CSV table of C-alpha atoms and ligand atoms in Angstrom, one decimal:
chain,number,residue,atom,x,y,z
O,1,UNK,CA,-60.5,-39.2,-51.5
O,2,UNK,CA,-58.9,-37.4,-54.4
O,3,UNK,CA,-60.3,-37.5,-58.0
O,4,UNK,CA,-59.8,-40.8,-59.4
O,5,UNK,CA,-59.2,-39.8,-63.0
O,6,UNK,CA,-56.2,-37.5,-62.2
O,7,UNK,CA,-55.6,-37.6,-58.5
O,8,UNK,CA,-52.7,-40.2,-58.2
O,9,UNK,CA,-50.2,-37.3,-56.8
O,10,UNK,CA,-53.2,-35.8,-54.9
O,11,UNK,CA,-54.0,-36.7,-51.3
O,12,UNK,CA,-56.4,-34.1,-50.4
O,13,UNK,CA,-60.0,-33.3,-52.1
O,14,UNK,CA,-60.3,-30.3,-53.9
O,15,UNK,CA,-61.6,-27.0,-52.0
O,16,UNK,CA,-65.3,-26.4,-52.5
O,17,UNK,CA,-64.5,-23.1,-54.4
O,18,UNK,CA,-62.0,-25.0,-56.6
O,19,UNK,CA,-64.7,-27.5,-57.5
O,20,UNK,CA,-67.0,-24.7,-58.2
O,21,UNK,CA,-64.9,-22.3,-60.6
O,22,UNK,CA,-63.5,-25.7,-62.3
O,23,UNK,CA,-66.7,-27.4,-63.0
O,24,UNK,CA,-68.1,-27.6,-66.6
O,25,UNK,CA,-70.5,-30.4,-66.6
O,26,UNK,CA,-73.7,-28.0,-66.6
O,27,UNK,CA,-72.3,-26.6,-70.1
O,28,UNK,CA,-70.3,-29.5,-71.8
O,29,UNK,CA,-73.1,-31.9,-70.7
O,30,UNK,CA,-74.7,-30.7,-74.2
O,31,UNK,CA,-71.7,-32.3,-76.2
O,32,UNK,CA,-72.7,-35.8,-74.8
O,33,UNK,CA,-73.5,-37.2,-78.2
O,34,UNK,CA,-70.4,-35.7,-80.0
O,35,UNK,CA,-68.1,-36.9,-77.0
O,36,UNK,CA,-69.6,-40.5,-77.5
O,37,UNK,CA,-69.2,-40.5,-81.2
O,38,UNK,CA,-65.8,-39.5,-80.7
O,39,UNK,CA,-64.9,-42.1,-78.2
O,40,UNK,CA,-66.5,-44.8,-80.2
O,41,UNK,CA,-64.5,-43.7,-83.2
O,42,UNK,CA,-61.3,-43.8,-81.2
O,43,UNK,CA,-61.8,-47.1,-79.3
O,44,UNK,CA,-62.3,-48.8,-82.9
O,45,UNK,CA,-59.3,-47.1,-84.2
O,46,UNK,CA,-57.2,-48.3,-81.2
O,47,UNK,CA,-58.5,-51.8,-81.8
O,48,UNK,CA,-57.8,-51.7,-85.5
O,49,UNK,CA,-54.1,-50.4,-84.8
O,50,UNK,CA,-53.8,-53.3,-82.4
O,51,UNK,CA,-53.2,-51.0,-79.4
O,52,UNK,CA,-56.5,-52.4,-77.4
O,53,UNK,CA,-58.0,-55.8,-78.0
O,54,UNK,CA,-60.9,-56.4,-80.2
O,55,UNK,CA,-62.8,-57.5,-77.2
O,56,UNK,CA,-62.2,-54.4,-75.1
O,57,UNK,CA,-63.1,-52.1,-77.9
O,58,UNK,CA,-66.5,-54.1,-78.4
O,59,UNK,CA,-67.2,-53.9,-74.6
O,60,UNK,CA,-66.2,-50.0,-74.7
O,61,UNK,CA,-68.5,-49.5,-77.7
O,62,UNK,CA,-71.5,-51.2,-76.2
O,63,UNK,CA,-70.9,-49.3,-73.0
O,64,UNK,CA,-70.9,-46.1,-74.7
O,65,UNK,CA,-74.0,-46.9,-76.6
O,66,UNK,CA,-75.8,-47.7,-73.0
O,67,UNK,CA,-74.6,-44.3,-71.6
O,68,UNK,CA,-76.0,-42.4,-75.0
O,69,UNK,CA,-79.4,-43.8,-74.4
O,70,UNK,CA,-79.2,-43.2,-70.6
O,71,UNK,CA,-78.5,-39.6,-71.4
O,72,UNK,CA,-81.2,-39.3,-74.1
O,73,UNK,CA,-83.5,-40.9,-71.7
O,74,UNK,CA,-82.7,-38.3,-69.0
O,75,UNK,CA,-81.7,-41.2,-66.2
O,76,UNK,CA,-77.9,-40.5,-66.5
O,77,UNK,CA,-76.7,-39.2,-63.2
O,78,UNK,CA,-74.3,-36.1,-64.1
O,79,UNK,CA,-71.8,-35.7,-61.2
O,80,UNK,CA,-70.3,-32.1,-60.6
O,81,UNK,CA,-67.4,-34.0,-58.8
O,82,UNK,CA,-66.6,-35.5,-62.0
O,83,UNK,CA,-66.0,-31.8,-63.6
O,84,UNK,CA,-66.9,-32.4,-67.1
O,85,UNK,CA,-68.4,-34.5,-69.8
O,86,UNK,CA,-65.8,-36.6,-70.7
O,87,UNK,CA,-65.1,-37.6,-67.1
O,88,UNK,CA,-68.6,-38.2,-66.5
O,89,UNK,CA,-68.9,-40.7,-69.4
O,90,UNK,CA,-65.6,-42.4,-68.7
O,91,UNK,CA,-66.7,-43.0,-64.9
O,92,UNK,CA,-70.0,-44.2,-66.1
O,93,UNK,CA,-68.1,-46.7,-68.6
O,94,UNK,CA,-66.0,-48.2,-65.9
O,95,UNK,CA,-69.2,-48.9,-63.7
O,96,UNK,CA,-70.6,-50.5,-66.6
O,97,UNK,CA,-67.9,-52.5,-68.0
O,98,UNK,CA,-65.1,-52.5,-65.4
O,99,UNK,CA,-61.3,-51.9,-66.1
O,100,UNK,CA,-61.5,-52.0,-69.6
O,101,UNK,CA,-62.9,-48.7,-69.5
O,102,UNK,CA,-59.4,-47.3,-68.5
O,103,UNK,CA,-58.1,-48.3,-71.7
O,104,UNK,CA,-60.3,-45.7,-73.8
O,105,UNK,CA,-58.0,-42.9,-72.7
O,106,UNK,CA,-55.0,-44.3,-74.3
O,107,UNK,CA,-53.3,-42.0,-76.9
O,108,UNK,CA,-55.8,-39.4,-76.0
O,109,UNK,CA,-56.3,-36.3,-73.5
O,110,UNK,CA,-59.2,-34.3,-72.6
O,111,UNK,CA,-57.3,-31.6,-74.7
O,112,UNK,CA,-57.9,-33.1,-78.0
O,113,UNK,CA,-61.2,-34.7,-77.0
O,114,UNK,CA,-62.6,-31.4,-76.1
O,115,UNK,CA,-61.5,-29.6,-79.1
O,116,UNK,CA,-63.1,-32.5,-81.3
O,117,UNK,CA,-66.3,-32.7,-79.5
O,118,UNK,CA,-66.7,-28.9,-79.8
O,119,UNK,CA,-65.7,-28.9,-83.6
O,120,UNK,CA,-68.4,-31.6,-83.9
O,121,UNK,CA,-71.1,-29.7,-82.0
O,122,UNK,CA,-70.3,-26.4,-84.0
O,123,UNK,CA,-70.5,-28.3,-87.2
O,124,UNK,CA,-73.8,-29.6,-86.3
O,125,UNK,CA,-75.1,-26.1,-85.3
O,126,UNK,CA,-74.0,-24.8,-88.7
O,127,UNK,CA,-76.1,-27.3,-90.4
O,128,UNK,CA,-79.1,-26.5,-88.3
O,129,UNK,CA,-78.7,-22.7,-89.0
O,130,UNK,CA,-78.3,-23.1,-92.5
O,131,UNK,CA,-81.4,-25.3,-92.7
O,132,UNK,CA,-83.2,-22.4,-90.8
O,133,UNK,CA,-82.0,-19.6,-93.0
O,134,UNK,CA,-83.0,-21.7,-96.0
O,135,UNK,CA,-86.6,-21.7,-94.5
O,136,UNK,CA,-86.5,-17.8,-93.8
O,137,UNK,CA,-85.3,-17.3,-97.5
O,138,UNK,CA,-88.3,-19.6,-98.7
O,139,UNK,CA,-90.6,-17.5,-96.6
O,140,UNK,CA,-89.5,-14.2,-97.9
O,141,UNK,CA,-89.4,-15.4,-101.4
O,142,UNK,CA,-93.0,-16.8,-101.2
O,143,UNK,CA,-94.1,-13.1,-100.0
O,144,UNK,CA,-91.9,-11.5,-102.6
O,145,UNK,CA,-93.7,-13.2,-105.5
O,146,UNK,CA,-97.0,-12.2,-103.8
O,147,UNK,CA,-96.0,-8.4,-103.7
O,148,UNK,CA,-93.5,-8.2,-106.7
O,149,UNK,CA,-95.6,-4.9,-107.8
O,150,UNK,CA,-96.8,-3.7,-104.6
O,151,UNK,CA,-95.6,-0.2,-104.4
O,152,UNK,CA,-93.9,1.1,-101.0
O,153,UNK,CA,-91.8,4.1,-100.1
O,154,UNK,CA,-88.1,3.2,-100.2
O,155,UNK,CA,-86.1,5.2,-97.8
O,156,UNK,CA,-83.0,6.8,-97.4
O,157,UNK,CA,-82.2,8.4,-93.8
O,158,UNK,CA,-85.6,7.3,-93.1
O,159,UNK,CA,-87.1,9.9,-95.1
O,160,UNK,CA,-89.2,9.2,-98.2
O,161,UNK,CA,-86.6,8.6,-101.0
O,162,UNK,CA,-88.1,6.7,-104.2
O,163,UNK,CA,-90.8,4.4,-104.6
O,164,UNK,CA,-89.8,0.7,-104.6
O,165,UNK,CA,-91.9,-2.8,-104.5
O,166,UNK,CA,-92.5,-4.5,-101.3
O,167,UNK,CA,-91.0,-7.6,-102.9
O,168,UNK,CA,-88.1,-6.0,-103.9
O,169,UNK,CA,-87.4,-5.0,-100.1
O,170,UNK,CA,-88.2,-8.6,-99.0
O,171,UNK,CA,-85.8,-10.0,-101.6
O,172,UNK,CA,-82.9,-7.7,-100.3
O,173,UNK,CA,-83.0,-9.7,-97.3
O,174,UNK,CA,-82.8,-12.9,-99.3
O,175,UNK,CA,-79.6,-11.8,-100.8
O,176,UNK,CA,-78.2,-11.0,-97.3
O,177,UNK,CA,-79.3,-14.4,-95.9
O,178,UNK,CA,-77.5,-16.1,-98.9
O,179,UNK,CA,-74.1,-14.1,-98.0
O,180,UNK,CA,-74.7,-15.1,-94.2
O,181,UNK,CA,-75.2,-19.0,-95.3
O,182,UNK,CA,-72.1,-18.8,-97.5
O,183,UNK,CA,-70.2,-17.5,-94.5
O,184,UNK,CA,-71.5,-20.3,-92.1
O,185,UNK,CA,-70.4,-22.5,-95.1
O,186,UNK,CA,-66.8,-21.1,-95.2
O,187,UNK,CA,-66.4,-21.7,-91.5
O,188,UNK,CA,-67.6,-25.2,-91.6
O,189,UNK,CA,-65.2,-26.1,-94.5
O,190,UNK,CA,-62.4,-24.7,-92.5
O,191,UNK,CA,-63.4,-26.2,-89.2
O,192,UNK,CA,-63.8,-29.7,-90.6
O,193,UNK,CA,-60.6,-31.4,-89.5
O,194,UNK,CA,-60.1,-33.3,-86.7
O,195,UNK,CA,-58.0,-32.7,-83.8
O,196,UNK,CA,-58.3,-36.0,-82.4
O,197,UNK,CA,-55.1,-37.8,-81.6
O,198,UNK,CA,-53.2,-34.7,-81.0
O,199,UNK,CA,-53.5,-36.1,-77.5
O,200,UNK,CA,-52.6,-33.5,-74.7
O,201,UNK,CA,-50.3,-31.3,-77.0
O,202,UNK,CA,-47.4,-33.3,-78.7
O,203,UNK,CA,-48.9,-36.0,-80.3
O,204,UNK,CA,-48.5,-39.7,-79.2
O,205,UNK,CA,-46.0,-42.6,-79.3
O,206,UNK,CA,-48.8,-45.1,-79.9
O,207,UNK,CA,-49.1,-46.1,-83.6
O,208,UNK,CA,-52.7,-44.4,-83.8
O,209,UNK,CA,-54.4,-43.8,-87.3
O,210,UNK,CA,-55.7,-40.1,-87.3
O,211,UNK,CA,-56.9,-40.4,-90.8
O,212,UNK,CA,-59.4,-43.2,-89.7
O,213,UNK,CA,-60.8,-41.5,-86.7
O,214,UNK,CA,-61.2,-38.2,-88.9
O,215,UNK,CA,-62.7,-40.1,-91.5
O,216,UNK,CA,-65.2,-41.8,-89.0
O,217,UNK,CA,-66.2,-38.5,-87.6
O,218,UNK,CA,-67.1,-37.1,-91.0
O,219,UNK,CA,-64.2,-34.9,-91.0
O,220,UNK,CA,-62.1,-34.1,-94.2
O,221,UNK,CA,-58.7,-35.1,-92.6
O,222,UNK,CA,-56.7,-34.7,-89.4
O,223,UNK,CA,-55.2,-31.3,-88.4
O,224,UNK,CA,-51.8,-31.3,-89.3
O,225,UNK,CA,-50.1,-29.7,-86.2
O,226,UNK,CA,-50.8,-31.1,-82.7
O,227,UNK,CA,-50.2,-27.8,-80.8
O,228,UNK,CA,-52.5,-26.0,-83.0
O,229,UNK,CA,-55.2,-28.7,-82.9
O,230,UNK,CA,-55.7,-28.5,-79.1
O,231,UNK,CA,-55.1,-24.9,-78.7
O,232,UNK,CA,-57.0,-22.9,-81.4
O,233,UNK,CA,-60.8,-21.9,-81.0
O,234,UNK,CA,-60.6,-20.0,-84.2
O,235,UNK,CA,-63.7,-22.0,-85.7
O,236,UNK,CA,-65.9,-20.9,-82.9
O,237,UNK,CA,-64.8,-17.3,-83.4
O,238,UNK,CA,-65.5,-17.5,-87.2
O,239,UNK,CA,-68.8,-19.2,-86.5
O,240,UNK,CA,-69.8,-16.7,-84.0
O,241,UNK,CA,-68.6,-13.9,-86.5
O,242,UNK,CA,-71.0,-15.3,-89.3
O,243,UNK,CA,-73.5,-15.6,-86.4
O,244,UNK,CA,-73.1,-12.1,-85.3
O,245,UNK,CA,-73.4,-10.7,-89.1
O,246,UNK,CA,-76.5,-12.6,-89.5
O,247,UNK,CA,-78.2,-11.3,-86.3
O,248,UNK,CA,-77.2,-7.7,-87.5
O,249,UNK,CA,-79.4,-8.5,-90.5
O,250,UNK,CA,-82.2,-10.1,-88.9
O,251,UNK,CA,-82.1,-7.1,-86.3
O,252,UNK,CA,-82.1,-4.5,-88.9
O,253,UNK,CA,-85.3,-6.3,-90.5
O,254,UNK,CA,-86.7,-6.7,-87.1
O,255,UNK,CA,-86.3,-3.0,-86.6
O,256,UNK,CA,-88.2,-2.2,-89.8
O,257,UNK,CA,-91.2,-4.5,-88.5
O,258,UNK,CA,-91.3,-2.1,-85.4
O,259,UNK,CA,-91.2,0.8,-87.5
O,260,UNK,CA,-93.6,-0.5,-90.3
O,261,UNK,CA,-96.4,-1.4,-87.4
O,262,UNK,CA,-96.2,1.5,-85.4
O,263,UNK,CA,-99.6,3.1,-86.0
O,264,UNK,CA,-97.7,6.5,-86.8
O,265,UNK,CA,-96.4,4.5,-89.8
O,266,UNK,CA,-99.0,1.8,-90.4
O,267,UNK,CA,-97.3,0.1,-93.4
O,268,UNK,CA,-97.8,-3.4,-92.1
O,269,UNK,CA,-99.9,-5.4,-89.7
O,270,UNK,CA,-98.8,-8.4,-87.7
O,271,UNK,CA,-101.4,-10.9,-86.5
O,272,UNK,CA,-102.4,-11.6,-83.0
O,273,UNK,CA,-100.0,-14.7,-83.3
O,274,UNK,CA,-97.1,-12.4,-83.6
O,275,UNK,CA,-98.0,-9.3,-81.0
O,276,UNK,CA,-98.7,-8.9,-77.7
O,277,UNK,CA,-101.1,-6.8,-75.6
O,278,UNK,CA,-100.4,-4.4,-72.8
O,279,UNK,CA,-101.5,-5.2,-69.0
O,280,UNK,CA,-102.7,-1.5,-69.0
O,281,UNK,CA,-103.4,-0.1,-72.5
O,282,UNK,CA,-106.0,-2.4,-74.0
O,283,UNK,CA,-105.7,-1.0,-77.3
O,284,UNK,CA,-101.9,-1.8,-77.6
O,285,UNK,CA,-100.7,-4.4,-80.2
O,286,UNK,CA,-96.9,-4.7,-79.3
O,287,UNK,CA,-94.2,-6.3,-81.9
O,288,UNK,CA,-92.5,-8.1,-78.9
O,289,UNK,CA,-91.1,-10.8,-81.1
O,290,UNK,CA,-89.4,-8.5,-83.6
O,291,UNK,CA,-87.9,-6.3,-80.5
O,292,UNK,CA,-86.4,-9.4,-79.1
O,293,UNK,CA,-85.0,-10.3,-82.3
O,294,UNK,CA,-83.5,-7.1,-82.1
O,295,UNK,CA,-82.1,-7.4,-78.5
O,296,UNK,CA,-80.9,-11.1,-79.0
O,297,UNK,CA,-78.3,-9.7,-81.5
O,298,UNK,CA,-76.5,-8.2,-78.5
O,299,UNK,CA,-76.3,-11.6,-77.0
O,300,UNK,CA,-74.6,-13.0,-80.1
O,301,UNK,CA,-72.4,-10.0,-80.6
O,302,UNK,CA,-71.4,-10.4,-76.9
O,303,UNK,CA,-70.3,-14.1,-77.0
O,304,UNK,CA,-68.0,-13.1,-80.2
O,305,UNK,CA,-66.4,-10.3,-78.3
O,306,UNK,CA,-66.2,-12.4,-75.0
O,307,UNK,CA,-64.6,-15.2,-76.8
O,308,UNK,CA,-62.1,-12.9,-78.8
O,309,UNK,CA,-60.9,-11.5,-75.5
O,310,UNK,CA,-60.7,-14.8,-73.8
O,311,UNK,CA,-58.4,-16.1,-76.4
O,312,UNK,CA,-56.2,-13.3,-77.1
O,313,UNK,CA,-53.7,-13.8,-74.5
O,314,UNK,CA,-53.3,-17.3,-74.4
O,315,UNK,CA,-49.9,-18.7,-75.3
O,316,UNK,CA,-49.8,-22.5,-76.8
O,317,UNK,CA,-51.3,-24.9,-76.2
O,318,UNK,CA,-54.4,-25.8,-74.0
O,319,UNK,CA,-55.1,-23.4,-71.3
O,320,UNK,CA,-57.8,-23.9,-68.9
O,321,UNK,CA,-59.3,-20.3,-70.1
O,322,UNK,CA,-60.4,-22.2,-73.3
O,323,UNK,CA,-63.2,-23.9,-71.3
O,324,UNK,CA,-65.1,-20.8,-71.1
O,325,UNK,CA,-65.5,-21.1,-75.0
O,326,UNK,CA,-68.9,-23.0,-74.9
O,327,UNK,CA,-71.4,-21.3,-72.6
O,328,UNK,CA,-71.5,-18.2,-74.6
O,329,UNK,CA,-71.2,-19.7,-78.1
O,330,UNK,CA,-74.0,-22.4,-77.0
O,331,UNK,CA,-76.4,-19.3,-75.8
O,332,UNK,CA,-75.5,-17.4,-78.9
O,333,UNK,CA,-76.2,-20.2,-81.3
O,334,UNK,CA,-79.7,-21.0,-79.5
O,335,UNK,CA,-80.4,-17.1,-79.4
O,336,UNK,CA,-79.7,-16.8,-83.3
O,337,UNK,CA,-81.7,-20.0,-84.2
O,338,UNK,CA,-84.7,-18.7,-82.2
O,339,UNK,CA,-84.4,-15.3,-84.0
O,340,UNK,CA,-84.4,-16.8,-87.5
O,341,UNK,CA,-87.6,-18.9,-86.7
O,342,UNK,CA,-89.1,-15.9,-85.3
O,343,UNK,CA,-88.3,-13.8,-88.2
O,344,UNK,CA,-89.6,-16.6,-90.5
O,345,UNK,CA,-92.8,-16.6,-88.8
O,346,UNK,CA,-93.3,-12.8,-88.7
O,347,UNK,CA,-92.5,-12.8,-92.4
O,348,UNK,CA,-95.2,-15.5,-93.1
O,349,UNK,CA,-97.6,-13.6,-91.0
O,350,UNK,CA,-97.2,-9.9,-91.7
O,351,UNK,CA,-99.9,-8.2,-93.8
O,352,UNK,CA,-99.0,-5.0,-95.6
O,353,UNK,CA,-101.5,-2.3,-96.0
O,354,UNK,CA,-101.2,-1.9,-99.6
O,355,UNK,CA,-103.3,1.2,-99.8
O,356,UNK,CA,-101.3,3.1,-97.1
O,357,UNK,CA,-98.2,1.8,-98.9
O,358,UNK,CA,-99.2,3.2,-101.9
O,359,UNK,CA,-100.2,6.7,-100.6
O,360,UNK,CA,-97.1,6.7,-98.5
O,361,UNK,CA,-94.9,5.9,-101.6
O,362,UNK,CA,-96.0,8.9,-103.1
O,363,UNK,CA,-95.6,11.3,-100.3
O,364,UNK,CA,-92.5,13.5,-99.7
O,365,UNK,CA,-92.1,14.1,-103.7
O,366,UNK,CA,-91.0,10.6,-104.0
O,367,UNK,CA,-91.0,10.9,-107.6
O,368,UNK,CA,-88.8,13.9,-107.9
O,369,UNK,CA,-85.8,12.2,-109.3
O,370,UNK,CA,-88.3,10.4,-112.1
O,371,UNK,CA,-89.1,14.3,-113.1
O,372,UNK,CA,-85.4,15.2,-113.2
O,373,UNK,CA,-84.5,12.1,-115.2
O,374,UNK,CA,-87.4,13.1,-117.7
O,375,UNK,CA,-85.4,16.6,-118.0
O,376,UNK,CA,-82.4,14.7,-118.9
O,377,UNK,CA,-84.0,12.2,-121.3
O,378,UNK,CA,-86.3,14.2,-123.3
O,379,UNK,CA,-84.9,17.7,-123.2
O,380,UNK,CA,-81.2,16.7,-123.2
O,381,UNK,CA,-80.5,18.8,-119.6
O,382,UNK,CA,-77.4,17.9,-117.9
O,383,UNK,CA,-78.4,16.0,-114.7
O,384,UNK,CA,-77.1,18.6,-112.5
O,385,UNK,CA,-79.2,21.6,-114.1
O,386,UNK,CA,-82.0,18.8,-114.2
O,387,UNK,CA,-81.8,18.6,-110.2
O,388,UNK,CA,-81.9,22.1,-109.8
O,389,UNK,CA,-84.8,22.8,-112.0
O,390,UNK,CA,-86.8,19.7,-110.2
O,391,UNK,CA,-85.8,21.3,-107.1
O,392,UNK,CA,-87.7,24.5,-107.8
O,393,UNK,CA,-90.7,22.6,-108.9
O,394,UNK,CA,-90.8,20.7,-105.7
O,395,UNK,CA,-90.6,23.8,-103.9
O,396,UNK,CA,-93.5,25.3,-105.7
O,397,UNK,CA,-95.7,22.2,-105.2
O,398,UNK,CA,-94.5,22.1,-101.3
O,399,UNK,CA,-95.4,25.9,-101.1
O,400,UNK,CA,-98.9,25.0,-102.3
O,401,UNK,CA,-99.1,21.7,-100.3
O,402,UNK,CA,-99.8,19.6,-103.1
O,403,UNK,CA,-98.1,16.6,-104.5
O,404,UNK,CA,-95.9,17.0,-107.7
O,405,UNK,CA,-98.7,15.4,-110.1
O,406,UNK,CA,-101.2,17.6,-108.7
O,407,UNK,CA,-99.2,20.8,-109.8
O,408,UNK,CA,-100.5,22.3,-113.2
O,409,UNK,CA,-98.2,21.9,-115.9
O,410,UNK,CA,-98.3,25.8,-116.3
O,411,UNK,CA,-96.6,26.1,-112.9
O,412,UNK,CA,-93.8,23.7,-114.2
O,413,UNK,CA,-93.5,25.6,-117.1
O,414,UNK,CA,-92.9,28.6,-115.3
O,415,UNK,CA,-89.7,27.3,-113.9
O,416,UNK,CA,-88.9,25.5,-117.5
O,417,UNK,CA,-91.0,26.4,-120.5
O,418,UNK,CA,-89.9,23.3,-122.5
O,419,UNK,CA,-91.7,21.0,-120.3
O,420,UNK,CA,-94.6,19.4,-121.9
O,421,UNK,CA,-97.7,17.2,-120.7
O,422,UNK,CA,-95.6,14.1,-121.3
O,423,UNK,CA,-94.0,14.9,-118.0
O,424,UNK,CA,-97.3,13.7,-116.3
O,425,UNK,CA,-96.7,10.1,-117.2
O,426,UNK,CA,-93.5,9.8,-115.1
O,427,UNK,CA,-94.9,11.4,-112.1
O,428,UNK,CA,-97.1,8.5,-110.6
O,429,UNK,CA,-95.5,5.9,-108.2
O,430,UNK,CA,-96.5,3.0,-110.6
O,431,UNK,CA,-94.7,4.3,-113.5
O,432,UNK,CA,-91.7,5.2,-111.5
O,433,UNK,CA,-91.3,1.7,-110.0
O,434,UNK,CA,-92.0,0.2,-113.7
O,435,UNK,CA,-89.3,2.4,-114.9
O,436,UNK,CA,-86.3,1.1,-112.7
O,437,UNK,CA,-85.6,-1.8,-115.1
O,438,UNK,CA,-81.7,-1.7,-114.6
O,439,UNK,CA,-80.3,-4.7,-113.4
O,440,UNK,CA,-81.2,-5.3,-109.7
O,441,UNK,CA,-83.5,-2.5,-109.9
O,442,UNK,CA,-87.2,-2.5,-108.2
O,443,UNK,CA,-89.3,-2.7,-111.5
O,444,UNK,CA,-91.9,-5.2,-110.9
O,445,UNK,CA,-90.7,-7.2,-113.9
O,446,UNK,CA,-87.4,-7.5,-112.5
O,447,UNK,CA,-88.6,-8.5,-109.0
O,448,UNK,CA,-91.0,-11.4,-110.1
O,449,UNK,CA,-88.2,-12.8,-112.1
O,450,UNK,CA,-85.5,-12.6,-109.4
O,451,UNK,CA,-88.2,-14.1,-107.1
O,452,UNK,CA,-88.9,-17.0,-109.3
O,453,UNK,CA,-85.3,-17.6,-109.8
O,454,UNK,CA,-84.9,-17.6,-106.0
O,455,UNK,CA,-87.5,-19.9,-105.7
O,456,UNK,CA,-86.2,-22.2,-108.3
O,457,UNK,CA,-82.8,-22.1,-106.6
O,458,UNK,CA,-84.2,-23.1,-103.2
O,459,UNK,CA,-86.2,-25.9,-104.6
O,460,UNK,CA,-83.3,-27.4,-106.3
O,461,UNK,CA,-81.2,-27.1,-103.0
O,462,UNK,CA,-83.9,-28.9,-101.0
O,463,UNK,CA,-83.9,-31.6,-103.4
O,464,UNK,CA,-80.3,-32.3,-103.5
O,465,UNK,CA,-79.5,-31.1,-99.7
X,1,LIG,N1,-63.4,-29.3,-69.6
X,1,LIG,C1,-62.2,-28.9,-70.2
X,1,LIG,C2,-62.7,-27.9,-71.3
X,1,LIG,O1,-63.7,-27.6,-71.8
X,1,LIG,C3,-62.0,-30.1,-71.1
X,1,LIG,C4,-60.6,-30.4,-71.3
X,1,LIG,C5,-59.8,-30.3,-69.9
X,1,LIG,N2,-58.3,-30.4,-70.0
X,1,LIG,C6,-57.5,-30.1,-69.1
X,1,LIG,N3,-56.2,-30.3,-69.3
X,1,LIG,N4,-57.9,-29.9,-68.0
X,1,LIG,O2,-62.0,-27.4,-71.8
C-alpha cells in the first residue's frame, strides 16, 4: 500500500532504504507538544474563518488533546512508516475522530508546520537556557560576595601578572553570561514571528487569519513572506551561534578549573561531588565534569557548523535537506544546558585554597607594576623609565632568589637613589589589589559593590520574570 498521506499517485511502497533515509520521527517526535499546539491553533482559526465547521474543529481539538496525553504518558505508538511527527499525529487523529481529521490540513503544509513547530521549540529552549544562565550567574555572584577580597594571582599568558581578587575573577563570568543571555534574547526577538499559513511556499487561497494563529501561539506577528517563512532556518543558526559563544565561555572557565585543581597549581579544590577517582591510581581526583564541559563545546560548535553547511547551497523554498536541522541543534541545546548546570554545581562546590592563592599571588614579582607606578607617582618619573628601573630591581631580587618586598631598601636605592621606605607599602599583594580602584578594577571595594549590584539585579529579575 502506498502512503496514505501523500500516496495518491503512487502505486508502490517506498524501498526500505528510501524509508530509512527519509524518516525523521526519532528526532522530530520531540516537537510533539509544539506540533499539537500549532494544530489546535490552526483548527480553531479555520473554524473562526468558516473554513471548517465548529463541530469538526471541536472534535479535532479534543482528539489532539487525547494524543498529547497519550504521548505524555508514553502510550503513543510512533510509526516509522509515517515518517514524521506531523503525519504520526494526523494519522492517530483520524483513528480517533474519523474523516474530520482530514480537514485539519486545509490551508497548511508540512513545510509551514515544521517551521512553526521548530520555532516554538527553539523559543522554549531559549527560555530554558536563559533560566539556567541566570542560576549560573546567581551562583557566581554568591561566591564573589564571599570572596570579594580573597587575593589570587591574575594571569596573562598563564604567567603570573598582577594580583586580583577571586571575586573579581568570578564576576568576569557573570558579565560574559549577561552578554550570552543578551544574544539569546536578541535571537528570540527575531525568531518570534509565525510561519504558519505560509502553506507549502506560496500562501493559500483560503481566507485564513494568520494574525490569529500567530497570536494564539505567542508569536509577535505572522512572517511577511511565505517563501521566506518556510525556507529559512536562520533562527536556528542564530540560536546555535549564541549557544556556541556561551559554550566557549563555559569551556574557558572549565579549563581554568582543570588548571586550578591540578596538584601542580592547587588554587582550588572540588569536593567529591564533582570529582571522580581513577580505577588504577587511588590518589587521583579528576575534574571530569569540567573536562566534559570543555569537550561538549565541540558538539555545540559542530552543530552550528553542520547547519551552516546544510543551508548554504539551498535555493528557495523548502528543501528536504532542512530536515537535518533538528538533530544537531537538539543535541547541542541539551549539551549546553547540561554544561551550564554542571558549571553552576562546580561554582557552588569549589573551595579556594586562600593561603595558596595569597602566596601564589605574590610569586613571580606580581607587584612589579605597583613599584613602577610608585616611581611615576612619587618621583614623577615617566612610566617608560619607571618600567626600566623596576626591571633592574626585579632582576636584582631574582638573582638573590627573593621576593620584591624582601629586597633591602638599600639594594633598590643602588638602582634609583631617590627611592624611599615609603615604597615598601605598595609591594604587598593586598595593597596592590586595594589600589586598583579604577572603574571595573579589582579593588575589593569595587568587587563588593559590583557583586552587590549584580545580586540586586538578579533578584529583581527573578521577581518580574
Ligand atoms: N519532516 C520534515 C522536516 O522536518 C517535515 C516537512 C516535510 N515537507 C515535505 N515537503 N516533505 O523538514
